[in-house]
CSV table of C-alpha atoms and ligand atoms in Angstrom, one decimal:
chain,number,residue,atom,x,y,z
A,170,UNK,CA,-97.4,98.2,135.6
A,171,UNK,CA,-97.0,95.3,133.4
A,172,UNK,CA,-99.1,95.3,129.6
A,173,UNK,CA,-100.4,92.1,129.0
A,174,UNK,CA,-102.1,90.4,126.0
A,175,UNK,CA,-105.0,87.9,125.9
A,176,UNK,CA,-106.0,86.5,122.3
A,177,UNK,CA,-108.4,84.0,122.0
A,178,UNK,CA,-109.8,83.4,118.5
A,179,UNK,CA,-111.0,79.4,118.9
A,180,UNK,CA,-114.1,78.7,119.1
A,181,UNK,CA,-115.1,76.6,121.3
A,182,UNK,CA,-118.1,73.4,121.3
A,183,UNK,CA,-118.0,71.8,124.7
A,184,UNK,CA,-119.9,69.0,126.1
A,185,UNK,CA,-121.5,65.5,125.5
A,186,UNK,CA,-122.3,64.9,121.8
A,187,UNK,CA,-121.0,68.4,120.9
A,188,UNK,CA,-118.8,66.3,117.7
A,189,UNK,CA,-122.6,66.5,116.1
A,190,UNK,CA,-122.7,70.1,116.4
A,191,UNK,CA,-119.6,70.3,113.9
A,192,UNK,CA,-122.4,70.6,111.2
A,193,UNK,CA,-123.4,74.2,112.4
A,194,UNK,CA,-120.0,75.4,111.4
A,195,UNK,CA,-118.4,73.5,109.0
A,196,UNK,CA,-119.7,74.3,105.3
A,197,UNK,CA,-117.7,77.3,105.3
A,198,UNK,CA,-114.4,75.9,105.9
A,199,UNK,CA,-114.3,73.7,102.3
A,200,UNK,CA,-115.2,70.9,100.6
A,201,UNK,CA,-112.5,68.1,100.9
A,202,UNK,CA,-111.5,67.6,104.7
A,203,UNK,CA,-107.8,65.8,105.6
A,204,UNK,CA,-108.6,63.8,108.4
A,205,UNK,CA,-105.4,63.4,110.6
A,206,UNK,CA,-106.0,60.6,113.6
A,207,UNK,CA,-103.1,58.8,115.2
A,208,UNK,CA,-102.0,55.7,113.9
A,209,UNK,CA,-103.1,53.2,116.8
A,210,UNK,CA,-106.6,53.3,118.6
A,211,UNK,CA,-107.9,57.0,117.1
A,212,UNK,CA,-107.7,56.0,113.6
A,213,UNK,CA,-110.8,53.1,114.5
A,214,UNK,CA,-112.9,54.5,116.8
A,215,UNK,CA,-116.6,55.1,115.9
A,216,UNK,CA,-116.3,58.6,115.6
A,217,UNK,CA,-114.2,59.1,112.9
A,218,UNK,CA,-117.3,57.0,111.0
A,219,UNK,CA,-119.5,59.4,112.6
A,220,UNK,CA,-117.4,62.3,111.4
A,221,UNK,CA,-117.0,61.1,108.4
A,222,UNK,CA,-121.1,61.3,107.6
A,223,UNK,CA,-121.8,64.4,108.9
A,224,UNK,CA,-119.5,65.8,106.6
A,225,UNK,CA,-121.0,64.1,103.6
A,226,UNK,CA,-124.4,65.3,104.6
A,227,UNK,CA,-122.6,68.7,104.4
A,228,UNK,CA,-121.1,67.5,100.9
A,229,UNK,CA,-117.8,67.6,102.3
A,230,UNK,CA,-115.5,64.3,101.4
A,231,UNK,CA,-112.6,63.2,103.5
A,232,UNK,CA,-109.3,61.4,103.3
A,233,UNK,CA,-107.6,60.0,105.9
A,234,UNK,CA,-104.3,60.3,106.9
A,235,UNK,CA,-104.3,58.2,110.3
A,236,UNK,CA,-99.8,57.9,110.1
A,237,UNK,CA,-99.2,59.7,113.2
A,238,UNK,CA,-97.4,58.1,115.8
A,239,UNK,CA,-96.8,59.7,119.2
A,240,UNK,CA,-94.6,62.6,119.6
A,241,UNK,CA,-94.5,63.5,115.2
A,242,UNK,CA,-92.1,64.1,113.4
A,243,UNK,CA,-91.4,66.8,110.5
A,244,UNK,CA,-91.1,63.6,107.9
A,245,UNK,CA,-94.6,62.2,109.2
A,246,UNK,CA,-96.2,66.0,108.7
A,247,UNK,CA,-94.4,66.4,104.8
A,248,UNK,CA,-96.5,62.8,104.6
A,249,UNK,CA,-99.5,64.7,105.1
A,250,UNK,CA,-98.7,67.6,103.2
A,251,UNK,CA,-98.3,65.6,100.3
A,252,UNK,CA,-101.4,63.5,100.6
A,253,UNK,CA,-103.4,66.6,101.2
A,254,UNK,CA,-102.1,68.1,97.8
A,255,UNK,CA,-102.3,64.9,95.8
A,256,UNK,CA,-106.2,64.8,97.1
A,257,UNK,CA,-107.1,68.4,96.8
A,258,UNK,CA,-108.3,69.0,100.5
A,259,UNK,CA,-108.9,72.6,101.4
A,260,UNK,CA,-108.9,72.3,105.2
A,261,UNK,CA,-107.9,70.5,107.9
A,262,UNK,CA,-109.2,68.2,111.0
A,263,UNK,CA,-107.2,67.2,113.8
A,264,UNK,CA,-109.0,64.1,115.4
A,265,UNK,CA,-106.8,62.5,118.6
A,266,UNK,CA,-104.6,62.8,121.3
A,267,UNK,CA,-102.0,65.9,121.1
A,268,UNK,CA,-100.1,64.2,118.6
A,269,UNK,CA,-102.5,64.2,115.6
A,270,UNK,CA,-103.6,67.3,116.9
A,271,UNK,CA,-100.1,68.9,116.8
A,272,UNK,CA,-99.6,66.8,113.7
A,273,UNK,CA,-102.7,68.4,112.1
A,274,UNK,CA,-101.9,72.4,112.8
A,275,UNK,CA,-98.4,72.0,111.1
A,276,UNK,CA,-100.1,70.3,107.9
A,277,UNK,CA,-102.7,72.9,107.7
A,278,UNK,CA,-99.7,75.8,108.0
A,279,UNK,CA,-97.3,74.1,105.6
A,280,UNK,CA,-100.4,73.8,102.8
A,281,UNK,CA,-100.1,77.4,102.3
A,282,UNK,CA,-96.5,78.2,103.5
A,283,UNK,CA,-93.1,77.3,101.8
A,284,UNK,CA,-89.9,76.7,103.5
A,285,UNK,CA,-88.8,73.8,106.1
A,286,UNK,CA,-90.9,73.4,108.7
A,287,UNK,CA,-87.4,73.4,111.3
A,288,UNK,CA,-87.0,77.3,110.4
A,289,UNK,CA,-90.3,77.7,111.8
A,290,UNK,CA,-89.6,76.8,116.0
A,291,UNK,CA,-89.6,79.3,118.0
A,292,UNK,CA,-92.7,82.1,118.0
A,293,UNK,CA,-93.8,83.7,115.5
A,294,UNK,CA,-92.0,81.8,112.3
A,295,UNK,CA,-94.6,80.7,110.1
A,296,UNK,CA,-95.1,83.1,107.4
A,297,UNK,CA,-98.9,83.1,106.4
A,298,UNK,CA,-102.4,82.0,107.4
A,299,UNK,CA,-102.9,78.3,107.8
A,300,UNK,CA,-106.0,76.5,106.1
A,301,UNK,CA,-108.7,76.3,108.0
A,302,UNK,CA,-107.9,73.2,110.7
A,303,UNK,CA,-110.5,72.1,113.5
A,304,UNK,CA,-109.1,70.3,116.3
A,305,UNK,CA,-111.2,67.5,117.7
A,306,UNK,CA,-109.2,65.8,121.5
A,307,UNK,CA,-110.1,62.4,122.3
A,308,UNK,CA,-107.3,62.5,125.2
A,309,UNK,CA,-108.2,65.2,128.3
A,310,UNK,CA,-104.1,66.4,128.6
A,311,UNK,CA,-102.4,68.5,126.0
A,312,UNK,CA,-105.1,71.7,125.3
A,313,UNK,CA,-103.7,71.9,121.8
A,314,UNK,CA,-107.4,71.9,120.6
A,315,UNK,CA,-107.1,75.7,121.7
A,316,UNK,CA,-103.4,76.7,121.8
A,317,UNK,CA,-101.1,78.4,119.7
A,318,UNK,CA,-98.4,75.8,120.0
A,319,UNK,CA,-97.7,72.4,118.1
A,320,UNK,CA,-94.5,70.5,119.5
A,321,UNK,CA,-92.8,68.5,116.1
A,322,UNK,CA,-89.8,66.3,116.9
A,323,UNK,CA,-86.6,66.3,114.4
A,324,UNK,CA,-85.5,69.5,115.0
A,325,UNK,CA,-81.6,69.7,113.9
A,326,UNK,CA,-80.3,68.5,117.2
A,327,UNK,CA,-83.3,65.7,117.4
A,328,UNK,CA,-85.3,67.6,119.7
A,329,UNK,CA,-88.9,68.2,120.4
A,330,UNK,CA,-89.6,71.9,118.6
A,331,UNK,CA,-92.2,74.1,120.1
A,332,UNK,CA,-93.8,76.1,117.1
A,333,UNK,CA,-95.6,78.9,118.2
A,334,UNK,CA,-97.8,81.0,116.0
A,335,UNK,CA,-101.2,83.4,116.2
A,336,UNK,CA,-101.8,81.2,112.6
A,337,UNK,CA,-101.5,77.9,114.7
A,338,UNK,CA,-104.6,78.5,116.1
A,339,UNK,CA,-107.6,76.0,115.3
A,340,UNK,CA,-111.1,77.7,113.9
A,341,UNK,CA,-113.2,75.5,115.9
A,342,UNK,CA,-112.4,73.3,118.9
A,343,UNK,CA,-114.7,70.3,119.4
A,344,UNK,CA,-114.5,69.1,123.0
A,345,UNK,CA,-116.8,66.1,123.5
A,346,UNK,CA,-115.8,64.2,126.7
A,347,UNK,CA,-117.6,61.2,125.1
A,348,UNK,CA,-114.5,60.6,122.9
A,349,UNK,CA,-112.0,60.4,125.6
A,350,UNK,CA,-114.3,57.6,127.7
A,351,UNK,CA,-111.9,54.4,126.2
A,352,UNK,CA,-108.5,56.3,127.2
A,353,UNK,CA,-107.2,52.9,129.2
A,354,UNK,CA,-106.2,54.6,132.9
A,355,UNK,CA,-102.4,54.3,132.6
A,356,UNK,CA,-103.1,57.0,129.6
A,357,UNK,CA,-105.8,59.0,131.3
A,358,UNK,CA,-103.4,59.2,133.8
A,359,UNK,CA,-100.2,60.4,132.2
A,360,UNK,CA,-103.0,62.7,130.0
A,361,UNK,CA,-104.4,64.3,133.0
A,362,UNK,CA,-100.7,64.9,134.8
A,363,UNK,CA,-100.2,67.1,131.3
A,364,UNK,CA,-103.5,69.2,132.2
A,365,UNK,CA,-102.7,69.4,135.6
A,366,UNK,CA,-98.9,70.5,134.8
A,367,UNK,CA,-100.3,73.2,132.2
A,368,UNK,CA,-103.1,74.6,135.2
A,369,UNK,CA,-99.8,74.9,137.6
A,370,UNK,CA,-97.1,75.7,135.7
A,371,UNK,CA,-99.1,78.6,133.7
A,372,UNK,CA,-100.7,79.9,137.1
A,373,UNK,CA,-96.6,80.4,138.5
A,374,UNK,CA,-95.6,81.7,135.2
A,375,UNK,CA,-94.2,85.2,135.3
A,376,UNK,CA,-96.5,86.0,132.4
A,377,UNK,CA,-99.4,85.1,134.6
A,378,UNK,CA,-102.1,87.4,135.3
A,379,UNK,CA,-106.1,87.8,136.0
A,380,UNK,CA,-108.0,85.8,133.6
A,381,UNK,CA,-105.5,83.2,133.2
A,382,UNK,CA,-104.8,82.9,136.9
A,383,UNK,CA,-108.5,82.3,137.1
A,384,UNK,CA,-108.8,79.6,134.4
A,385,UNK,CA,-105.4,77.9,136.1
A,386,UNK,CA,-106.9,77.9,139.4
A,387,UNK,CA,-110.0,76.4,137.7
A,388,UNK,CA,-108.6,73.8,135.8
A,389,UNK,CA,-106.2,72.4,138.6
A,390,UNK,CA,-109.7,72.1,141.2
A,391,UNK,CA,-111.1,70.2,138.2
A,392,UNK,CA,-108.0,67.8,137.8
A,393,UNK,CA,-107.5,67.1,141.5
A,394,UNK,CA,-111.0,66.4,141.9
A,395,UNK,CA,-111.6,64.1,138.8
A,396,UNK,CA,-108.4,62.7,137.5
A,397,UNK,CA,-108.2,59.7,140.3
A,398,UNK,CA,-111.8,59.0,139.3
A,399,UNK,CA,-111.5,58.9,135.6
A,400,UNK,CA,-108.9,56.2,136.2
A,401,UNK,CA,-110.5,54.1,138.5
A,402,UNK,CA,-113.9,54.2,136.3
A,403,UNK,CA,-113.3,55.2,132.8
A,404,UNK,CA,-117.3,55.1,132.8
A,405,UNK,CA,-117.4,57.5,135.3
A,406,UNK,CA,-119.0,60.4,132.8
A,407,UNK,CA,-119.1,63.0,135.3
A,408,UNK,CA,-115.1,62.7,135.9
A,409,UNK,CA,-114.6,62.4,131.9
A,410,UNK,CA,-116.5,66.0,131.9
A,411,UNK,CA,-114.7,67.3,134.6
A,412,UNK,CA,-111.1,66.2,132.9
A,413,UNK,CA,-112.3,67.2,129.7
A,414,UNK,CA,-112.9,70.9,131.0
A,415,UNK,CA,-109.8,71.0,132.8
A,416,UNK,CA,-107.5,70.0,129.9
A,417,UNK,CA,-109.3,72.6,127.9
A,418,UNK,CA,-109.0,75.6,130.6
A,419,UNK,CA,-106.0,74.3,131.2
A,420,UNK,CA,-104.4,74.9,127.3
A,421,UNK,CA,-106.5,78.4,127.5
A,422,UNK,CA,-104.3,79.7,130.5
A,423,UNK,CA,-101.3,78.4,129.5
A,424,UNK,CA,-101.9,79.3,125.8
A,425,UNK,CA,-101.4,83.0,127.2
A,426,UNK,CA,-99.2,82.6,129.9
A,427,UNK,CA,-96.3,80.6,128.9
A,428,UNK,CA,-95.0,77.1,130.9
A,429,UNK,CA,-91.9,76.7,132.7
A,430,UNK,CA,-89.3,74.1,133.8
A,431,UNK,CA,-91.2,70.8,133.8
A,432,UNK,CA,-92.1,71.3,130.4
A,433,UNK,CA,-88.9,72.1,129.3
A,434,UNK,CA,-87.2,69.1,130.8
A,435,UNK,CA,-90.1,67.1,129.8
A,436,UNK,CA,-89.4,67.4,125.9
A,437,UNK,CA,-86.0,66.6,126.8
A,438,UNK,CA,-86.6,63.6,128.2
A,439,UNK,CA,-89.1,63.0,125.0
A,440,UNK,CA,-86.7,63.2,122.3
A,441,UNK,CA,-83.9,61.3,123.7
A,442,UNK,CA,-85.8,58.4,126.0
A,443,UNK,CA,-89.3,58.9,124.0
A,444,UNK,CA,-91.1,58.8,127.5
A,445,UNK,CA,-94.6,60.1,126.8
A,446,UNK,CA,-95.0,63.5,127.6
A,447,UNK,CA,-97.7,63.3,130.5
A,448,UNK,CA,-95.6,60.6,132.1
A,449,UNK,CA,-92.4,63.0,132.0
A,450,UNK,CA,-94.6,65.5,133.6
A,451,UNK,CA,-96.2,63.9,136.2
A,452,UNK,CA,-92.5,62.4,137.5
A,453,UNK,CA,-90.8,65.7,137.7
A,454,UNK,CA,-93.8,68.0,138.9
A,455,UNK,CA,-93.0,67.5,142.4
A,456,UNK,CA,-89.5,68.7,142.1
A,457,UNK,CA,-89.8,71.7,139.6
A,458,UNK,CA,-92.7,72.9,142.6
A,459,UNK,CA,-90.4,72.4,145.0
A,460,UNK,CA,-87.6,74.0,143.0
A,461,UNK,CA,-90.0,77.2,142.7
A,462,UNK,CA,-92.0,77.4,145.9
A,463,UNK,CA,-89.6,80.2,147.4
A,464,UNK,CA,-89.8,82.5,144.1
A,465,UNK,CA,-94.4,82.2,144.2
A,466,UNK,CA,-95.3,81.0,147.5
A,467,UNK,CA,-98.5,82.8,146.7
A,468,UNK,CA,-99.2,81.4,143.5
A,469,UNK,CA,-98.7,78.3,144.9
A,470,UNK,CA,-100.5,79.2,148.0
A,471,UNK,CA,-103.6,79.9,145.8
A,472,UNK,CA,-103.2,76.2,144.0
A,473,UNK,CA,-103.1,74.2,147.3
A,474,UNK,CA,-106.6,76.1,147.9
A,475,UNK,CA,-107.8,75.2,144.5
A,476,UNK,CA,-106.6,71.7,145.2
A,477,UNK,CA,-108.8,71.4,148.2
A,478,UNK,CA,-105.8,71.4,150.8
A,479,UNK,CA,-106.8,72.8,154.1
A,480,UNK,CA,-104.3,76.2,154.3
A,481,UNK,CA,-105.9,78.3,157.1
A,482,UNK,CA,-103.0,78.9,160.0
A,483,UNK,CA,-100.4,78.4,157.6
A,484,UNK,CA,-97.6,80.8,156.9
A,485,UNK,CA,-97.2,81.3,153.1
A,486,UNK,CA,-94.5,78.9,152.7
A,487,UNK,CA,-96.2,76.3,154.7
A,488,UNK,CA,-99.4,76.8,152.7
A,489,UNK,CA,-97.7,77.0,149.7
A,490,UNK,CA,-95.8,73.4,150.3
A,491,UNK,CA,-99.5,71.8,150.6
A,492,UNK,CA,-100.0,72.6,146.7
A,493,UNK,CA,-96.7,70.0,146.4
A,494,UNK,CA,-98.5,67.3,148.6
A,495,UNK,CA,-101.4,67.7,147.0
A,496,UNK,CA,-99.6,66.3,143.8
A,497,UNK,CA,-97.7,63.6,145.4
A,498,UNK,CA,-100.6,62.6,147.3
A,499,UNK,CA,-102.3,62.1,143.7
A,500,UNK,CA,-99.6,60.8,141.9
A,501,UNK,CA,-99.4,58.4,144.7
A,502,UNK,CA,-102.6,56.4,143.6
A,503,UNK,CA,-102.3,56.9,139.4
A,504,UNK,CA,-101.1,53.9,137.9
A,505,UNK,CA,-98.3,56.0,137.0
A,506,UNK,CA,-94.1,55.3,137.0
A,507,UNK,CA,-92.7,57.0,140.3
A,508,UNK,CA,-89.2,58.4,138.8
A,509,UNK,CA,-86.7,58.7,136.1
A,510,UNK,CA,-85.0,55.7,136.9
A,511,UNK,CA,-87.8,53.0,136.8
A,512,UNK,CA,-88.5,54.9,132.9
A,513,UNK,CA,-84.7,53.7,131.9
A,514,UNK,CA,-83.4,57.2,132.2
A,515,UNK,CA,-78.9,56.8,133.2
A,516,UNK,CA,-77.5,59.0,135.8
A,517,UNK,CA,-75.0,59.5,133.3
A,518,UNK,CA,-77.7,61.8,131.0
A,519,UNK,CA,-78.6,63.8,133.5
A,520,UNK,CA,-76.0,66.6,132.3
A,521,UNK,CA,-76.6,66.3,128.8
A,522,UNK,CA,-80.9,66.8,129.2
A,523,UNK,CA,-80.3,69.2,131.5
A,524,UNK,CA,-78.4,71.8,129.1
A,525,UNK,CA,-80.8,70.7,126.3
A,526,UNK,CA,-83.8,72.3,128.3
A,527,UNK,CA,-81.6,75.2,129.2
A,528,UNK,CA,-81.6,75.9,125.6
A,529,UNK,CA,-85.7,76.3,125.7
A,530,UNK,CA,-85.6,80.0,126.8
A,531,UNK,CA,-88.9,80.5,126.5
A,532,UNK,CA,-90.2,78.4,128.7
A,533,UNK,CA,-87.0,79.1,131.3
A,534,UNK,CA,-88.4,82.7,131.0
A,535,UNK,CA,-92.1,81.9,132.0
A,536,UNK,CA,-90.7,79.8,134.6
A,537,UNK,CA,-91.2,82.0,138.2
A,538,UNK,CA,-87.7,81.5,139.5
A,539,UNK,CA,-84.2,82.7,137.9
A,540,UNK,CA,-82.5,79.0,136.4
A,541,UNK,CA,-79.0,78.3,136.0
A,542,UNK,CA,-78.3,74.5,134.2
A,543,UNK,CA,-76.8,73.1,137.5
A,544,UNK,CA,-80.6,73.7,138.9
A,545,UNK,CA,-81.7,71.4,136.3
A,546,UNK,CA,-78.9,69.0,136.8
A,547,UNK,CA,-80.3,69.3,140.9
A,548,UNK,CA,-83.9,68.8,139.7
A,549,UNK,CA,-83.3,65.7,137.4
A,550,UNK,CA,-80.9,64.1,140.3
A,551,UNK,CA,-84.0,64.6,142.6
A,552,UNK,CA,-86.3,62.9,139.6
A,553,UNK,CA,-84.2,59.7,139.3
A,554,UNK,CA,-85.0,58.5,142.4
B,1112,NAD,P1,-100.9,61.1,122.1
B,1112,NAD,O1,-101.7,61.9,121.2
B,1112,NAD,O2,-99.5,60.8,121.7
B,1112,NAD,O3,-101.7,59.8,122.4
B,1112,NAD,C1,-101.2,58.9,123.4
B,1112,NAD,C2,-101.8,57.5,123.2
B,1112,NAD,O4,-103.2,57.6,123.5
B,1112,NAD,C3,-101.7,57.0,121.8
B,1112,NAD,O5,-101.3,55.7,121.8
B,1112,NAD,C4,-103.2,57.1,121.3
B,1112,NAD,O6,-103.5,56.1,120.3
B,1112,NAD,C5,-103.9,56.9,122.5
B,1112,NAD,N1,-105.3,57.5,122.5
B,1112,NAD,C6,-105.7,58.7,122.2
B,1112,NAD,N2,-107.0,58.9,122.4
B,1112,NAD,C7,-107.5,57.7,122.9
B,1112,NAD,C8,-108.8,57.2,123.2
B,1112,NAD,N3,-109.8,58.0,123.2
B,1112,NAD,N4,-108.9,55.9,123.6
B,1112,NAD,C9,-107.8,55.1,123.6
B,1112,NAD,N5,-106.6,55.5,123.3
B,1112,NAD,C10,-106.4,56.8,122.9
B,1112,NAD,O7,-100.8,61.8,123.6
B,1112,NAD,P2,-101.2,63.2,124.2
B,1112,NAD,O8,-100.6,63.2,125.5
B,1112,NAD,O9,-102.6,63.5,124.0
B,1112,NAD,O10,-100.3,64.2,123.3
B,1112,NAD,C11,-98.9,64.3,123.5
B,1112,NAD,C12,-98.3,65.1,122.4
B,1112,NAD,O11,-98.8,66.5,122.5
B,1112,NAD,C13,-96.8,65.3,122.7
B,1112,NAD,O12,-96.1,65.3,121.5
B,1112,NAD,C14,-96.7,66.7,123.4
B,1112,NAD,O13,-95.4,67.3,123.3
B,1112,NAD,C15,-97.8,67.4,122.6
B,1112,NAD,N6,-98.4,68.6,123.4
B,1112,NAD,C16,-98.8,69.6,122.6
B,1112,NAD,C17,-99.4,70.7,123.2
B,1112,NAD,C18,-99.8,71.9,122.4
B,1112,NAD,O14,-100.3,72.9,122.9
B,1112,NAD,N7,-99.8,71.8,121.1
B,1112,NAD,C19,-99.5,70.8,124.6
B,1112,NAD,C20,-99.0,69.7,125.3
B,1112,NAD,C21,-98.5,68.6,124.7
């Protein structure tokens, strides 16, 4: 029998108007916050204002670091390192989309830890605790609000490194759907193809097992249901909850149970084309599923359930193949790019990406079925369209 480990030490607000509960808990992480937004839409929206004065009725002052472009770098992260020092903060909020987020856990770590921050990819690298650091999403894709993992591009071949540490974790995760509401649907849609990739790809992962199946299963009946909605009516509050919860169960499952190929192509394709991650993810789903339906046909089985798709009758392969249509039929109506080739990506590349995600073993070791690089190279041609 397999041993398996579940940590979990986030806490957790959920819900509409949950950023006010932030009070409750913050006086005992310090007294000078670095705010780290993105460096486009995040870094203006109301909230941060909001944020900004419940921390000074806590007597807690802020700077700003709002730099961080999608996908960030190590030199972006040193930035905010070095603004954080120069203006004595003693801990750490992450208010955006994955990026700041991710942006925001690497600050926190490098404040108290030496060395370069490339020697730290892979798990388990970082030396010491982090500063405190609370993760606040305004997108409903990447989890990182309650994940171990921050993804920092510049790694020494120009990749995308996954850093993976127990001291990556936030203290506090503030979930408040309410900030997601002016995602425009092209990125609610790329966004909630990231949830719905973690929810699938963590419930077929070999390190998959009861309580992450069920928050997979959970999440990916919550994406299926609400993600068209969101996009049609970004005022639709009771789809923004439902995307919200399913990023968030989403990053909790796979936080545990590891990812697999579409994920590891995905940052690939990220660091050489900069396609944004969710959009990588929602063009090659289809084809990593169909890739791995013979090696968890009841994995998948269980998802096409979750999904709503009518299974009785089948035989497991059958039933399992309904989890793919599921996703096509959704990715049929997101405003959404249909393949590699209308994002810009050669024919000519397709070699070349594929043996830089072989090189990501961990997630080729999550992944349910066995993976030489010419699967890849077969998986990308499929992906080009
Ligand atoms: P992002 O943070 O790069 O943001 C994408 C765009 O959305 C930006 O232009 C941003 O300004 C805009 N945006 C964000 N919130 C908005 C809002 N409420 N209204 C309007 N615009 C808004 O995108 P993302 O998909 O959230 O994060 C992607 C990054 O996260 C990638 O680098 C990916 O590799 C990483 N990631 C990390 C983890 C993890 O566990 N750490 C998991 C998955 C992905």
């Amino acid at each position: 029998m397999a041993v398996h480990l579940l940590r979990f030490p986030v806490q957790v607000v959920f819900g509409e108007g949950s950023l006010e509960e932030i009070r409750s808990f913050i006086r005992s992480f310090g007294k000078h916050a670095l705010v780290v937004t993105g460096d486009g839409p995040t870094a203006s929206m109301p909230a941060v204002d909001t944020l900004r004065g419940i921390l000074a009725r806590e007597g807690i002052s802020v700077s700003l670091f709002s730099e961080v472009k999608s996908d960030p770098d190590v030199e972006t992260v040193e930035r905010g390192v070095a603004r954080a020092r120069e203006e004595g903060c003693d801990f750490v909020i992450g208010f955006g989309g994955g990026s700041p987020m991710d942006a925001a856990k690497v600050i926190a770590a490098r404040l108290n830890n030496e060395g370069e921050i490339v020697s730290w990819e892979g798990v388990g690298r970082i030396p010491g605790r982090a500063k405190p650091l609370v993760c606040i999403p305004t997108t409903s894709g990447t989890g990182s609000e309650v994940t171990w993992v921050a993804v920092i591009s510049g790694g020494k071949r120009g990749q995308k490194m996954s850093i993976v540490s127990q001291y990556l974790y936030p203290v506090l995760a503030v979930v408040d759907p309410c900030l997601t509401y002016t995602m425009p649907p092209e990125i609610t849609a790329a966004t909630g193809m990231d949830a719905l990739t973690h929810a699938l790809e963590s419930h077929v992962s070999r390190r998959a097992w009861e309580p992450t199946r069920a928050l997979s299963l959970k999440a990916a009946g919550l994406a299926s249901a609400y993600l068209e909605r969101a996009c049609q009516d970004g005022s639709d509050t009771e789809a923004r909850r439902g995307m919200s919860l399913a990023s968030l169960l989403a990053g909790m499952a796979f936080t545990a149970s590891g990812l697999g190929l579409a994920h590891a192509l995905s940052h690939a394709l990220g660091a050489r084309f900069g396609i944004p991650h969710g959009v990588a993810n929602a063009v090659l789903l289809p084809h990593v599923m169909r890739f791995n339906l013979p090696a968890a046909p009841e994995a998948y089985r269980e998802l096409a359930a979750a999904m709503g798709m009518e299974i009785s009758g089948l035989s497991s392969l059958r039933a399992a193949e309904k989890a793919v249509e599921a996703v096509e039929g959704l990715l049929a109506v997101l405003p959404l790019p249909r393949n590699l080739g209308d994002l810009g990506v050669p024919a000519s590349s397709v070699e070349s990406l594929a043996a830089e995600a072989f090189l990501n073993t961990r997630m080729r070791s999550s992944n349910p079925r066995e993976t030489v690089p010419e699967d890849l190279v077969g998986i990308l041609r499929e992906a080009l369209g």
